[in-house]
XYZ file of C-alpha atoms in Angstrom:
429
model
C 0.000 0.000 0.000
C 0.891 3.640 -1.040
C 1.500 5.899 2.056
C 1.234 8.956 -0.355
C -1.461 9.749 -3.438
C -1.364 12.791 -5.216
C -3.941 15.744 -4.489
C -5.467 15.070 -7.903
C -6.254 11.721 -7.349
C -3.926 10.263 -10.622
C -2.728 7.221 -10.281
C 1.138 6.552 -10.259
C 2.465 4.320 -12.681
C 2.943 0.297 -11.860
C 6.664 -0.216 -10.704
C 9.269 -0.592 -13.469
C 10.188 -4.466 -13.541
C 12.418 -6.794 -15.324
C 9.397 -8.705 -16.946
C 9.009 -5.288 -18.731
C 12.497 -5.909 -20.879
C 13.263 -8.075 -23.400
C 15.423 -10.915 -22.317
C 19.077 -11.777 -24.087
C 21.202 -14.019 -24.039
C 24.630 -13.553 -21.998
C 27.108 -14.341 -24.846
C 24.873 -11.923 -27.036
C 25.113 -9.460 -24.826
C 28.830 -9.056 -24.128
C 29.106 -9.204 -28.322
C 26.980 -6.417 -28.691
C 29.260 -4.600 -25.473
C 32.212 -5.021 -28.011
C 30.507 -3.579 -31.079
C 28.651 -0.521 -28.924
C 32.481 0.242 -28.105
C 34.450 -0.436 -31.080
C 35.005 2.240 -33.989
C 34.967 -0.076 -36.742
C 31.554 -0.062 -37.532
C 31.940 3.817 -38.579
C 32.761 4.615 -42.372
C 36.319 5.869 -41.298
C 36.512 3.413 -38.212
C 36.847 6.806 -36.130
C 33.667 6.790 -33.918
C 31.955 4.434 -31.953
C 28.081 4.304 -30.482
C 29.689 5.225 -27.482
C 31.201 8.174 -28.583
C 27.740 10.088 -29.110
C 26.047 7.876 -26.229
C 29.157 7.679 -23.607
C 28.666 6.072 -20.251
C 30.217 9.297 -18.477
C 27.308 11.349 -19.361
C 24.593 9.469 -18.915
C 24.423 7.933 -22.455
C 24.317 11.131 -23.961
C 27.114 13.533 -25.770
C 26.385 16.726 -23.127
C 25.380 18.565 -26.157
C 22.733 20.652 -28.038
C 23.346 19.308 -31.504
C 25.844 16.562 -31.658
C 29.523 16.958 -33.250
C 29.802 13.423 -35.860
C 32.180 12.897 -38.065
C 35.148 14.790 -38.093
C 34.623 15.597 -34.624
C 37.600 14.283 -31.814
C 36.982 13.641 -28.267
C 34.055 12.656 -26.665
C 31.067 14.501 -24.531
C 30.952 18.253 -24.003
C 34.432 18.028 -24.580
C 34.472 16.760 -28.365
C 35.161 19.463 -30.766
C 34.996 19.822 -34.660
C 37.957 19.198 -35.570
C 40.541 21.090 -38.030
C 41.868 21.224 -41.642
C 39.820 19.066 -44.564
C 38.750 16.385 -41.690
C 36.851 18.854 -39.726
C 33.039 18.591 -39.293
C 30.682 19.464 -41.895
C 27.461 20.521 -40.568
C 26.556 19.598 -37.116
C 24.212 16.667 -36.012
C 20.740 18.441 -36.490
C 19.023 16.823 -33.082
C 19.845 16.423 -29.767
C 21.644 13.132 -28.947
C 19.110 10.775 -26.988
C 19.780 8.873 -23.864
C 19.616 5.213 -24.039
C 17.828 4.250 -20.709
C 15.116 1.685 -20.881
C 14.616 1.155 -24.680
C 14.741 -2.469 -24.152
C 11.381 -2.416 -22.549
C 8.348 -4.299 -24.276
C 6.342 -0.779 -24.472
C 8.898 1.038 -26.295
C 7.246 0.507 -29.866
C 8.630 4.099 -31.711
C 12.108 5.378 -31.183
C 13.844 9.099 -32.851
C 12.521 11.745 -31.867
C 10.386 12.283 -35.122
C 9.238 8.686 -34.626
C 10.914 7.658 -38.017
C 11.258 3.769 -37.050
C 8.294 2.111 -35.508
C 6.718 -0.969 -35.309
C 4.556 -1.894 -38.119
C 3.549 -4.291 -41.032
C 3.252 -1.333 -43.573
C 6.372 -3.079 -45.448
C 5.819 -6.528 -43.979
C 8.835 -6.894 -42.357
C 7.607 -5.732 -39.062
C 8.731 -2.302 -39.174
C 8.027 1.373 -40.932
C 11.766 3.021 -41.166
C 13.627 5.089 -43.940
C 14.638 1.572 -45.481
C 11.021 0.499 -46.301
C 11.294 -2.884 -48.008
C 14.984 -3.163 -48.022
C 15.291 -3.385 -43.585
C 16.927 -6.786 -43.747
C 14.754 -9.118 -42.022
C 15.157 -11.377 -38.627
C 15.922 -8.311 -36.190
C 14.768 -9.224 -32.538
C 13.287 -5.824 -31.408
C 13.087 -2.143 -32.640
C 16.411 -1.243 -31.149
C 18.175 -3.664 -33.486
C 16.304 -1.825 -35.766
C 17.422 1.564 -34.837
C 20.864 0.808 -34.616
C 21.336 0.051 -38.395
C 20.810 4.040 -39.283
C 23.453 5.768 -37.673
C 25.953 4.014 -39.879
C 24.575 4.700 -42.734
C 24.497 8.801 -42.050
C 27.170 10.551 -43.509
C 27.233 13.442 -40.792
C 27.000 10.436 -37.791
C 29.116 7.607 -38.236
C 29.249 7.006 -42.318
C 31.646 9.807 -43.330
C 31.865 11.607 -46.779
C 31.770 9.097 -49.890
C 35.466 10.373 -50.846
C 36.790 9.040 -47.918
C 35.420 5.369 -47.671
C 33.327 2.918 -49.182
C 30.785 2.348 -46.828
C 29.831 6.044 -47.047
C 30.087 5.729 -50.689
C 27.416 2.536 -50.645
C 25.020 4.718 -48.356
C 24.539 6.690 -51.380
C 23.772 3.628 -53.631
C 21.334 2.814 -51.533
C 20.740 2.244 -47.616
C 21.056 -1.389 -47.721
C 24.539 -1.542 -49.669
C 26.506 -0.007 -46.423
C 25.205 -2.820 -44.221
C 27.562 -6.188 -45.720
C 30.438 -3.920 -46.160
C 30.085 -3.055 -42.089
C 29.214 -6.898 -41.564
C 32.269 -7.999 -43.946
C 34.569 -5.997 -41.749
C 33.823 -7.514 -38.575
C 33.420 -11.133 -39.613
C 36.745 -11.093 -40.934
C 38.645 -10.628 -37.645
C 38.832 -14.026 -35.996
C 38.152 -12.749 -32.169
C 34.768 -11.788 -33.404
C 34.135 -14.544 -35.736
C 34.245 -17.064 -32.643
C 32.140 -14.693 -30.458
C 29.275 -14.544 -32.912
C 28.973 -18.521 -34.014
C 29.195 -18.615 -29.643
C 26.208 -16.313 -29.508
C 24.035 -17.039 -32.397
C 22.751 -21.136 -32.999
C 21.879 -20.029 -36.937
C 25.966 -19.211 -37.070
C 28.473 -22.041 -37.242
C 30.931 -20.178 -39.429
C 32.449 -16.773 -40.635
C 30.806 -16.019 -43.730
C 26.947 -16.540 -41.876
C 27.678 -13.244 -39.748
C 25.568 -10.831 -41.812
C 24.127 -7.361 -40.413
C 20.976 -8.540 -38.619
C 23.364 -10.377 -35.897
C 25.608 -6.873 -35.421
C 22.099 -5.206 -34.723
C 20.632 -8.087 -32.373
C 23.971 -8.048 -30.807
C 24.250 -4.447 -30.293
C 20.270 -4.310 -29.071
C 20.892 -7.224 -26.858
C 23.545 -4.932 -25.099
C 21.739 -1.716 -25.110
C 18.493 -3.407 -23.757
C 20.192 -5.502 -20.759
C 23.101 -2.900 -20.125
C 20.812 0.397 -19.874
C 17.952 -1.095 -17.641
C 17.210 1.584 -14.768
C 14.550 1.390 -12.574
C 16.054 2.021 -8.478
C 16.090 5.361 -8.591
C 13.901 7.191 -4.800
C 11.040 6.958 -6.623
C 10.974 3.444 -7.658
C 11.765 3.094 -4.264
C 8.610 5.125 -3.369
C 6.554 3.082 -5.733
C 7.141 0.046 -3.715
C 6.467 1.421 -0.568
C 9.018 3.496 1.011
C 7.370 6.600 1.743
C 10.594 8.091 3.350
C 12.289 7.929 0.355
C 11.538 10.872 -1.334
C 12.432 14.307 0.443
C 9.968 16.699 1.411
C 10.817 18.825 -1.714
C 10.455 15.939 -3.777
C 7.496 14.579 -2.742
C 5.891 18.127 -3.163
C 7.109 18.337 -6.992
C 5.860 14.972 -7.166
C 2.114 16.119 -6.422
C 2.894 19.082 -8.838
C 3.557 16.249 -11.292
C 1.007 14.037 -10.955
C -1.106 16.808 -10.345
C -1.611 20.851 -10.395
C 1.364 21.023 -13.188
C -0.266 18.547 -15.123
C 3.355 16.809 -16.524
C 1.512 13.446 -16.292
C -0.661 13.447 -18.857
C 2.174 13.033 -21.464
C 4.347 11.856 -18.872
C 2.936 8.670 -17.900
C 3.747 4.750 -17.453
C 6.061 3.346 -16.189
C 8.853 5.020 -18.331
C 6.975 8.520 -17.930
C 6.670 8.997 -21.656
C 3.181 8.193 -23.588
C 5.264 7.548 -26.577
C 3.083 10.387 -28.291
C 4.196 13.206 -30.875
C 3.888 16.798 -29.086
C 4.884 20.138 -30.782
C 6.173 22.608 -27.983
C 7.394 25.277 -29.934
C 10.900 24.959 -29.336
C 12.847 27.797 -31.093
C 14.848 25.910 -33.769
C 18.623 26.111 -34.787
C 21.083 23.871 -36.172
C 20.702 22.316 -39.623
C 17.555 20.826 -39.501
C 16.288 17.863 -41.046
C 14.987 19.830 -43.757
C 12.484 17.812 -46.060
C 12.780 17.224 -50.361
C 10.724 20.374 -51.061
C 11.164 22.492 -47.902
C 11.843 25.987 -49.226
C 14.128 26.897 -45.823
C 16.369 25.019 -43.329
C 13.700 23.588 -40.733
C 12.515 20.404 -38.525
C 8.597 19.932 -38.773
C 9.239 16.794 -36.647
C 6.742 14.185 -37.053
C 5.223 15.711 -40.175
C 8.270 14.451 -42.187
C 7.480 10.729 -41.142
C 3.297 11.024 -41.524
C 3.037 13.307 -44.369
C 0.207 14.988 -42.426
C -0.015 18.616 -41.637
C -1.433 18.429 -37.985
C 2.001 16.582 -36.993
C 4.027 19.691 -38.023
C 6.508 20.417 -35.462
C 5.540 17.760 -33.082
C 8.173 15.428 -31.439
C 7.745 12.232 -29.344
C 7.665 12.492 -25.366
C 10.847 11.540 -24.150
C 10.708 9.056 -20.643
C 11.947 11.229 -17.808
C 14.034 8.035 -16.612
C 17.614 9.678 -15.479
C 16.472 13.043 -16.995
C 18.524 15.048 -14.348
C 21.523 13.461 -16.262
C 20.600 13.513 -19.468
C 20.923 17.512 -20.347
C 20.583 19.567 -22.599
C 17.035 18.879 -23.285
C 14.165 19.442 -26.103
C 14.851 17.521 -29.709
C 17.586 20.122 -29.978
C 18.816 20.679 -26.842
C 17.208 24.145 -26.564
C 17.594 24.088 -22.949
C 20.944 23.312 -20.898
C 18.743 23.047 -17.455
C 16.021 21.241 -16.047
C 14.584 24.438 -14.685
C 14.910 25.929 -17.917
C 13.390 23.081 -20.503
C 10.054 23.244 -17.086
C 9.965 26.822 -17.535
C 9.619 26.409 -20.904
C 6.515 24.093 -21.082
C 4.610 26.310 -18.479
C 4.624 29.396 -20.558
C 5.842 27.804 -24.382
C 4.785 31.159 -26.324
C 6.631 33.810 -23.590
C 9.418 31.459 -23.692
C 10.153 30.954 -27.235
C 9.848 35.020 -27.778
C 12.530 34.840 -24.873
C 14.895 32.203 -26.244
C 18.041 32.943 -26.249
C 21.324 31.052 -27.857
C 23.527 30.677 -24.720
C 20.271 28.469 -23.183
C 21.488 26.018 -25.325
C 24.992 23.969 -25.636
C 26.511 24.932 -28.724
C 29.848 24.707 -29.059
C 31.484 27.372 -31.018
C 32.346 25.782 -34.401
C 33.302 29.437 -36.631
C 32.943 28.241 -40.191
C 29.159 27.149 -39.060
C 28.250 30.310 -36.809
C 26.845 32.443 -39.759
C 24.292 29.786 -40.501
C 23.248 28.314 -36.995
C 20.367 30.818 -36.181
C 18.841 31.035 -39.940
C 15.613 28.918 -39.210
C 14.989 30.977 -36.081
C 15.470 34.527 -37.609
C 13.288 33.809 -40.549
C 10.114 35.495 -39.901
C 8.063 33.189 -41.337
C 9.211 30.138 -39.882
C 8.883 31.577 -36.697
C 5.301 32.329 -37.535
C 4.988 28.276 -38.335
C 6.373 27.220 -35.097
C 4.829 30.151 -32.851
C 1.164 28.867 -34.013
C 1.985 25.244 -33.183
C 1.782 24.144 -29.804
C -0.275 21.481 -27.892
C 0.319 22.384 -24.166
C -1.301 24.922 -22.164
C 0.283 27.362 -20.158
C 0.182 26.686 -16.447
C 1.253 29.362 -13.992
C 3.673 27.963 -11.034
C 5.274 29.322 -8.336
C 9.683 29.824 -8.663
C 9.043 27.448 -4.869
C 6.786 24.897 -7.259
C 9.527 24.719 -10.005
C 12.080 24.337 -7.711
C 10.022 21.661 -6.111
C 9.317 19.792 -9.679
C 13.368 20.197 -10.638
C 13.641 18.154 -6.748
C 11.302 15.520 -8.428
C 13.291 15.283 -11.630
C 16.565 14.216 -9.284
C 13.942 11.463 -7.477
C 14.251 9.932 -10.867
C 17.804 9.043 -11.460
C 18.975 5.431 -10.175
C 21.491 4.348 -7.869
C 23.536 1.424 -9.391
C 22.086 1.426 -12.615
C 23.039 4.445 -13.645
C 26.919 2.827 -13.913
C 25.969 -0.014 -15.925
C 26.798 -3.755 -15.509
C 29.503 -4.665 -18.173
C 31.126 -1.341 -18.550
C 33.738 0.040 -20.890
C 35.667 -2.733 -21.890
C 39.428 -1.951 -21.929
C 40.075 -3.080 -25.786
C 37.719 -4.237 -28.724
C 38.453 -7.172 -31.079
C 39.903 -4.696 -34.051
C 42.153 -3.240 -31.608
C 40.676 0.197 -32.203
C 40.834 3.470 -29.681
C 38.064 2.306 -27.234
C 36.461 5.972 -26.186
């Protein structure tokens, strides 16, 4: 029994469990720990999935708008790099945190919702590949996994400089054996895959579809967090939550009304919101969009009423997991809370340093386009599907407290780790 309900009368969410993840094998697992650290699966074997999700931030970058290809270093710390190799353009959305995406609920993933489950090409899922997503993939983040290596600006590279960038612009499904080829050919991982995987008894059998069920079978087991105070709360410890917390936690559930997109056990409804976030950064802009934007959603339904909307992200480690917003418009919890209270006074307010940007000069003249273009900030200042709520600086402070009630304890440091070298003897980040 509950000692606490909120003064709204919501219901809290069912405690986070393992029966709510997907379950892997072991020798899958530590495969797919290997891959999600080793370089080699990038078009110039330069950057890892770690290096834009790194353990020491949370399984983010620290970033705004993520620094790919070309880019050295890792987290807030990674700059663009110099000469010919530096970056080209940044990454145009914020860099997602990993936490929980093995769970059974989690059926869309991106933040325009771009790969999701569904028979529309009857192979299980709707993604940019359409009929050519190779088939046999155990979940949706198997599935997601296959795109960032095939994006020139993420992992792929420029198609002078290798050929797996060079396939990507044959067509999406020509960069996957080349990626496959290169692992299966060094013997360590070879042995570690016909270990794992009973349909493998020999080199040439490794295709793509067991990197990706590898690599999900990692991020799924590895990234489980649910022991954070309030999971603690949620099975009965009413002392676990501070007197701050348990206030914002009302607000939540409650007067501030964050639950109603917030909600399950992940605190995310897995729904498309727009919440006029000013825009910057390249964009994902569209075949026939006239100027640099992101309509979000839109680009994935071809519908006009899911202009600008973006799918709630689960509030699972969020006090970690900064900046925040699609695009990192916000560097601070208070800020990004702020923001959905009053969305039309704080987009007119917006101001660059909110976010973090590093300062990349050969990009600086073009960052702020979309936002100083007075018709695209007409578009995004008439689209918004929250209402304003008016809280007290006390009752922010109090909902930031709740935000910190959601990171865990030992979770948050994994369960494998870093490992200390990867099978192609690449720089481990």
């Amino acid at each position: 029994m509950l000692a606490y309900a909120p003064a709204h009368g919501t219901d809290f969410p069912p405690p986070l469990q393992p029966s709510d993840f997907q379950d892997f094998s072991s020798e899958q697992v530590k495969l797919g720990q290997l891959l999600f650290f080793d370089p080699i699966l990038s078009g110039n074997r330069n950057i890892s999935c770690a290096t834009c999700h790194s353990p020491d931030h949370a399984l983010t970058d620290g970033l705004s708008l993520g620094i790919g290809e070309g880019g050295t270093g890792v987290g807030p710390e990674r700059t663009a790099g110099t000469g010919k190799e530096r970056i080209r353009k940044r990454i145009p959305r914020n860099s997602p945190a990993l936490w929980n995406l093995g769970a059974w609920e989690v059926e869309t993933l991106f933040h325009d919702g771009r790969i999701a489950v569904s028979d529309i090409y009857e192979n299980g899922f709707n993604t940019p590949a359409q009929e050519w997503l190779p088939r046999g993939l155990n979940s949706i983040l198997a599935v997601q996994a296959l795109f960032p290596l095939t994006s020139q600006f993420e992992m792929a590279g420029d198609p002078s400089e290798n050929e797996v960038a060079g396939a990507a612009y044959d067509r999406i499904d020509a960069v996957w054996p080349i990626l496959a080829k290169r692992i299966r050919i060094i013997p360590e991982y070879a042995e570690l895959f016909i270990a794992a995987f009973d349909d493998v008894s020999s080199p040439p059998e490794v295709d793509i579809t067991h990197v990706a069920n590898a690599l999900a079978a990692f991020e799924a087991t590895e990234f489980q967090s649910y022991d954070s105070p309030f999971d603690a709360f949620l099975a009965g410890d009413s002392s676990a939550l501070s007197p701050r917390q348990r206030a914002g936690l009302e607000l939540f559930f409650g007067k501030a009304g964050c639950s109603a997109c917030h909600s399950g056990k992940l605190l995310t409804d897995h729904r498309f919101h727009a919440l006029m976030l000013p825009h910057f950064g390249p964009g994902r802009t569209r075949q026939w969009d006239p100027v640099v934007r992101d309509t979000g959603h839109m680009a994935v339904s071809d519908r006009l009423e899911d202009a600008y909307r973006f799918r709630t992200p689960s509030l699972r480690n969020v006090a970690l997991t900064g900046p925040y917003g699609h695009n990192g418009a916000y560097s601070t919890l208070e800020g990004i809370i702020r923001h959905h209270l009053e969305p039309r006074r704080a987009f007119d307010r917006w101001q660059p340093g909110l976010a973090e940007l590093p300062d990349v000069p050969w990009l600086t003249a073009t960052d702020f386009l979309p936002l100083i273009d007075i018709y695209e900030r007409a578009r995004l200042f008439s689209r918004v599907d929250i209402n304003p709520v008016s809280l007290t600086d006390t009752e922010i402070g109090n909902l930031v407290a709740f935000m910190h009630a959601l990171t865990g304890t030992d979770s948050v440091r994994g369960r494998l780790g870093r490992p200390s070298t990867v099978p192609s003897g690449l720089k481990v980040d």
